[in-house]
Short mmCIF file of C-alpha atoms in Angstrom, two decimals:
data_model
loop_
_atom_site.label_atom_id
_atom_site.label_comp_id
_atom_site.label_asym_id
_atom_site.label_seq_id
_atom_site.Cartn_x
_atom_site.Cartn_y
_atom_site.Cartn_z
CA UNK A 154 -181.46 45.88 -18.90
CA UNK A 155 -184.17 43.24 -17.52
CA UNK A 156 -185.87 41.38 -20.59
CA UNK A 157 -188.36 42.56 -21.72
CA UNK A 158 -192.41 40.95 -20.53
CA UNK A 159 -195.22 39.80 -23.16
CA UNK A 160 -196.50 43.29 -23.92
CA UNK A 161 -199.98 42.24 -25.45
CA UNK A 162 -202.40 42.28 -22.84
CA UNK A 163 -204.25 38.53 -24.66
CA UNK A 164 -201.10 36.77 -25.58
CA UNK A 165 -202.11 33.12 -27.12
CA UNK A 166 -201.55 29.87 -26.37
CA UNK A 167 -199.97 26.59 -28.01
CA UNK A 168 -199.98 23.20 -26.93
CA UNK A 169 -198.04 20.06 -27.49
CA UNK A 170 -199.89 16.63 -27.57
CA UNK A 171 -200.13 13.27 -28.70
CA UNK A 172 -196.93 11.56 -28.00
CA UNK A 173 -193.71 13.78 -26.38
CA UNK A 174 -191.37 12.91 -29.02
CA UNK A 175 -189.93 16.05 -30.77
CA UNK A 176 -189.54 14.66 -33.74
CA UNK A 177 -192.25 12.07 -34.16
CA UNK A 178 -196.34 11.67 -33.30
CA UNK A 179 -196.34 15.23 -31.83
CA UNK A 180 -199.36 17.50 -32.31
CA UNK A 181 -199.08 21.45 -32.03
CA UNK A 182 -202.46 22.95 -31.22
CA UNK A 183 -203.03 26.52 -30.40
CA UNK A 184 -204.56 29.83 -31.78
CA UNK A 185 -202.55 32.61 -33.18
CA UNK A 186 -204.05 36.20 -33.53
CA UNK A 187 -203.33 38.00 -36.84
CA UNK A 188 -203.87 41.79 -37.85
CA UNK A 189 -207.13 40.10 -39.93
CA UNK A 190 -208.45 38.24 -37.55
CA UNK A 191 -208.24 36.62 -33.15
CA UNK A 192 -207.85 33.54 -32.73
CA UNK A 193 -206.89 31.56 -35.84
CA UNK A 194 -206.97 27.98 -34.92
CA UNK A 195 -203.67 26.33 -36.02
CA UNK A 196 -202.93 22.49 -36.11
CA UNK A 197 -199.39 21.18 -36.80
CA UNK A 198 -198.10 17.52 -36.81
CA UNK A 199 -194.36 16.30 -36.89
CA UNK A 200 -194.25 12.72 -38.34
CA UNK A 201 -190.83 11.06 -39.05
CA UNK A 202 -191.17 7.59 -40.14
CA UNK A 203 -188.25 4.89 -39.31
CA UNK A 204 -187.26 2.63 -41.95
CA UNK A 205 -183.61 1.11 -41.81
CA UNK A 206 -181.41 2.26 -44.95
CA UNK A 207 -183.61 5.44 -45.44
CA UNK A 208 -182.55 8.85 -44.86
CA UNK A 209 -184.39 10.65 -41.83
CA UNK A 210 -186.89 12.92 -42.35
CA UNK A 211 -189.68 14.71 -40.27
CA UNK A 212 -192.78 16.07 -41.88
CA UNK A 213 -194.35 19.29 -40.86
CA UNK A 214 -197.90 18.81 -41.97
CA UNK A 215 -200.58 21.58 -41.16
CA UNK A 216 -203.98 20.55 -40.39
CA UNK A 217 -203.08 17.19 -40.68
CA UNK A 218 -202.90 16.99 -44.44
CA UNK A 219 -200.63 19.94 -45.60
CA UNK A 220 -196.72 19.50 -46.05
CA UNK A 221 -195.34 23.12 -44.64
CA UNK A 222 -191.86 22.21 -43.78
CA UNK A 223 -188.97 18.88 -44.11
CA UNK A 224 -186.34 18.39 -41.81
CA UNK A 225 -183.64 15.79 -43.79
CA UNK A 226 -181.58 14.55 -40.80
CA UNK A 227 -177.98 13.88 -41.96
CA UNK A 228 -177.01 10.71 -40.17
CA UNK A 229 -180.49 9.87 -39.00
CA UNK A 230 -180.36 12.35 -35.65
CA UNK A 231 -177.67 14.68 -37.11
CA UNK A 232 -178.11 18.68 -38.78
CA UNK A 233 -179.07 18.43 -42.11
CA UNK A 234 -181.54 20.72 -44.21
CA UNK A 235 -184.51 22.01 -43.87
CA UNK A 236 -187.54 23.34 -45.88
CA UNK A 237 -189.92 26.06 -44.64
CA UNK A 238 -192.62 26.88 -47.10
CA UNK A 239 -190.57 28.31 -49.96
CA UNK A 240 -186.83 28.28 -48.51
CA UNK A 241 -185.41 25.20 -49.31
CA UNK A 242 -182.27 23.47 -48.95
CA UNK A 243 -181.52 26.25 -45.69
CA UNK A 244 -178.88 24.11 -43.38
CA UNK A 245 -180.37 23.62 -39.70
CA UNK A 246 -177.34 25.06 -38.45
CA UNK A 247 -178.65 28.23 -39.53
CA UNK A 248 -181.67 27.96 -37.76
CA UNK A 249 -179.70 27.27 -34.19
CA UNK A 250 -176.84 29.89 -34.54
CA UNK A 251 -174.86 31.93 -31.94
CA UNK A 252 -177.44 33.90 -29.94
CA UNK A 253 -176.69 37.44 -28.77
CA UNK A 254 -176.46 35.87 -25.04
CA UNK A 255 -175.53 32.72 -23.64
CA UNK A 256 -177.76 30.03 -24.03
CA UNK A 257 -179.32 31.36 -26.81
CA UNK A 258 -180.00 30.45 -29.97
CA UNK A 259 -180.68 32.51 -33.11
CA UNK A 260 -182.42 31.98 -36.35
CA UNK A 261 -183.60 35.00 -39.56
CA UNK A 262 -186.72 34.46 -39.83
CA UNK A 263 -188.13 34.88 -43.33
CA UNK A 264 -188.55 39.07 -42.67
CA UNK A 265 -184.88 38.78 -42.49
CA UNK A 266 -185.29 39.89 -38.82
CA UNK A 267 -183.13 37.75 -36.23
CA UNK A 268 -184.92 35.93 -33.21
CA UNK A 269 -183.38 33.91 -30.89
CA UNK A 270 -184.54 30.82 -28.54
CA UNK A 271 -183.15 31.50 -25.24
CA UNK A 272 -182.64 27.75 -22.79
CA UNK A 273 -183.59 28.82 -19.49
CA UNK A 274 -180.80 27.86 -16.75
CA UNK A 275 -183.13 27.42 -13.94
CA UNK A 276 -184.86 25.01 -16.13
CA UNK A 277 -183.13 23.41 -18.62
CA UNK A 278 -186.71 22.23 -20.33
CA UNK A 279 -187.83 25.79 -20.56
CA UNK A 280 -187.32 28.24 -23.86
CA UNK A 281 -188.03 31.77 -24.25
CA UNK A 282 -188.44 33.20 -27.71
CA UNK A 283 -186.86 36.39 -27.93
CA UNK A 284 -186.89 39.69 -31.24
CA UNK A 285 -183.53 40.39 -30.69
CA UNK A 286 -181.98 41.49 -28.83
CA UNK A 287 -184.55 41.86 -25.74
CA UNK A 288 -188.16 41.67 -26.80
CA UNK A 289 -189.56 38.78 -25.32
CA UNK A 290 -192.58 36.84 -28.29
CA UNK A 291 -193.11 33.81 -26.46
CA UNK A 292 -192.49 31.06 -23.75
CA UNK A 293 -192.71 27.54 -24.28
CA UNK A 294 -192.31 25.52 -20.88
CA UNK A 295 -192.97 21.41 -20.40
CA UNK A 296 -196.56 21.95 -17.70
CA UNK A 297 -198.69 18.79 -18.02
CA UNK A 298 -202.19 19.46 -18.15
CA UNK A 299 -205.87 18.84 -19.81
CA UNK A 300 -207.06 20.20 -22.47
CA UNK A 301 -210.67 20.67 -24.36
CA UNK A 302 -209.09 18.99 -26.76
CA UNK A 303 -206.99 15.58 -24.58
CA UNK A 304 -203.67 15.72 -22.72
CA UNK A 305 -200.83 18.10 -22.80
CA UNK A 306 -197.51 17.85 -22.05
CA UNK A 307 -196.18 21.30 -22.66
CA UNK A 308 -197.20 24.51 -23.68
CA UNK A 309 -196.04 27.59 -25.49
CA UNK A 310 -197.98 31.50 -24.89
CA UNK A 311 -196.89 33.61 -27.46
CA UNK A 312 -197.03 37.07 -29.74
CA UNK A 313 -197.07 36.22 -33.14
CA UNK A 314 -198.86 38.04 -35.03
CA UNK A 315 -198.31 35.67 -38.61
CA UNK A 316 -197.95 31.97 -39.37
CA UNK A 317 -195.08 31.73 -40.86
CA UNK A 318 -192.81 33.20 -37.83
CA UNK A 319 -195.01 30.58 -35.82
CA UNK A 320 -193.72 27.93 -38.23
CA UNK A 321 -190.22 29.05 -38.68
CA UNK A 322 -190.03 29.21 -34.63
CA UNK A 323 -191.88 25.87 -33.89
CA UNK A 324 -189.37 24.26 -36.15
CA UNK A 325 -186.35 26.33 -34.79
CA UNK A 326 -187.59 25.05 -31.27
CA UNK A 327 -187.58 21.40 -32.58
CA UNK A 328 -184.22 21.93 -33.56
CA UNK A 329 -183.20 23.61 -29.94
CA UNK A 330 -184.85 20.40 -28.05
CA UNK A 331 -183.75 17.73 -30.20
CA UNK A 332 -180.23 19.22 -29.70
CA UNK A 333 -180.13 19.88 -26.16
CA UNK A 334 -182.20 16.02 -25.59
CA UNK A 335 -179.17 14.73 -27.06
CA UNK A 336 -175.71 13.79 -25.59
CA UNK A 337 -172.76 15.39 -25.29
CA UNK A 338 -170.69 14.44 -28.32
CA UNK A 339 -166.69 13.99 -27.09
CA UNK A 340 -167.53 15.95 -24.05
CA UNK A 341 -168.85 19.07 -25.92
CA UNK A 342 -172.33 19.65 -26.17
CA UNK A 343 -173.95 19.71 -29.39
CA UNK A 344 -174.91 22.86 -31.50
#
């Protein structure tokens, strides 16, 4: 079966500014349409400050001043923990398991319902968000370009109907980068 196409005829858009770190300086700007209300503006930032002897950990703030979510890096770049909202201490390994298909993968988002981030072959910088098994809630693909609001060096159009999947799979796509930027470790590639 073919996968299935963004069904909503307005889907919305997310961009990724500032500097094109995945861990550090980034800005997420986009809209998000929920059953209340099109268009909510949403504003993420992912800060991780580096100070020698400290453990590693990246900030989530919304709108610039709000802590939604901690990543605490074991080993300064390795899987640790995360915090999303109200689930705390959840492993990051859970948040990047096996997918349903290769190349993919999967987190449970907090509706216990399993979506998966699916690396595109034909381009390895590319990432399609997937309900699983096969309905298709979003693309997220490195496309510089301007902005109303400055420079842009990727985007993501997406589904989601509620901020907290956004934020569970914005952080779950951190993950997915940050792994797949990194090395192979002893000739197997990490996560």
């Amino acid at each position: 079966m073919a996968p299935a196409a963004l069904t909503t005829p307005e889907p919305n858009q997310i961009y990724f500014m500032k500097r094109d770190d995945i861990r550090h300086g980034c800005g997420i700007i986009g809209f998000i349409n929920t059953p209340q209300q099109k268009d909510v503006p949403v504003y993420y930032r992912l800060e991780t400050p580096q100070a020698a002897g400290q453990v590693t950990r990246t900030t989530v703030y919304r709108n610039d001043t709000e802590p939604v979510a901690y990543l605490n890096w074991a080993n300064g770049d390795g899987l640790g923990m995360a915090t999303i909202r109200d689930k705390k201490d959840t492993p990051m390994s859970w948040l990047i398991m096996r997918g349903t298909v290769p190349n993919a993968r999967m987190f449970i988002s907090y509706d216990n319902r399993k979506y998966e981030w699916r690396r595109m072959s034909a381009s390895p910088e590319a990432y399609d968000l997937y309900l699983a098994p096969d309905y298709r809630m979003g693309t997220f693909r490195r496309v510089n370009s301007t902005t109303p609001v400055g420079n842009s060096y990727a985007f993501m159009e997406h589904i989601i109907d509620n901020e907290a999947l956004l934020l569970e799979s914005l952080v779950a796509l951190c993950i997915n980068r940050w792994i797949d930027a990194r090395p192979p470790v002893n000739g197997c590639a990490r996560g």
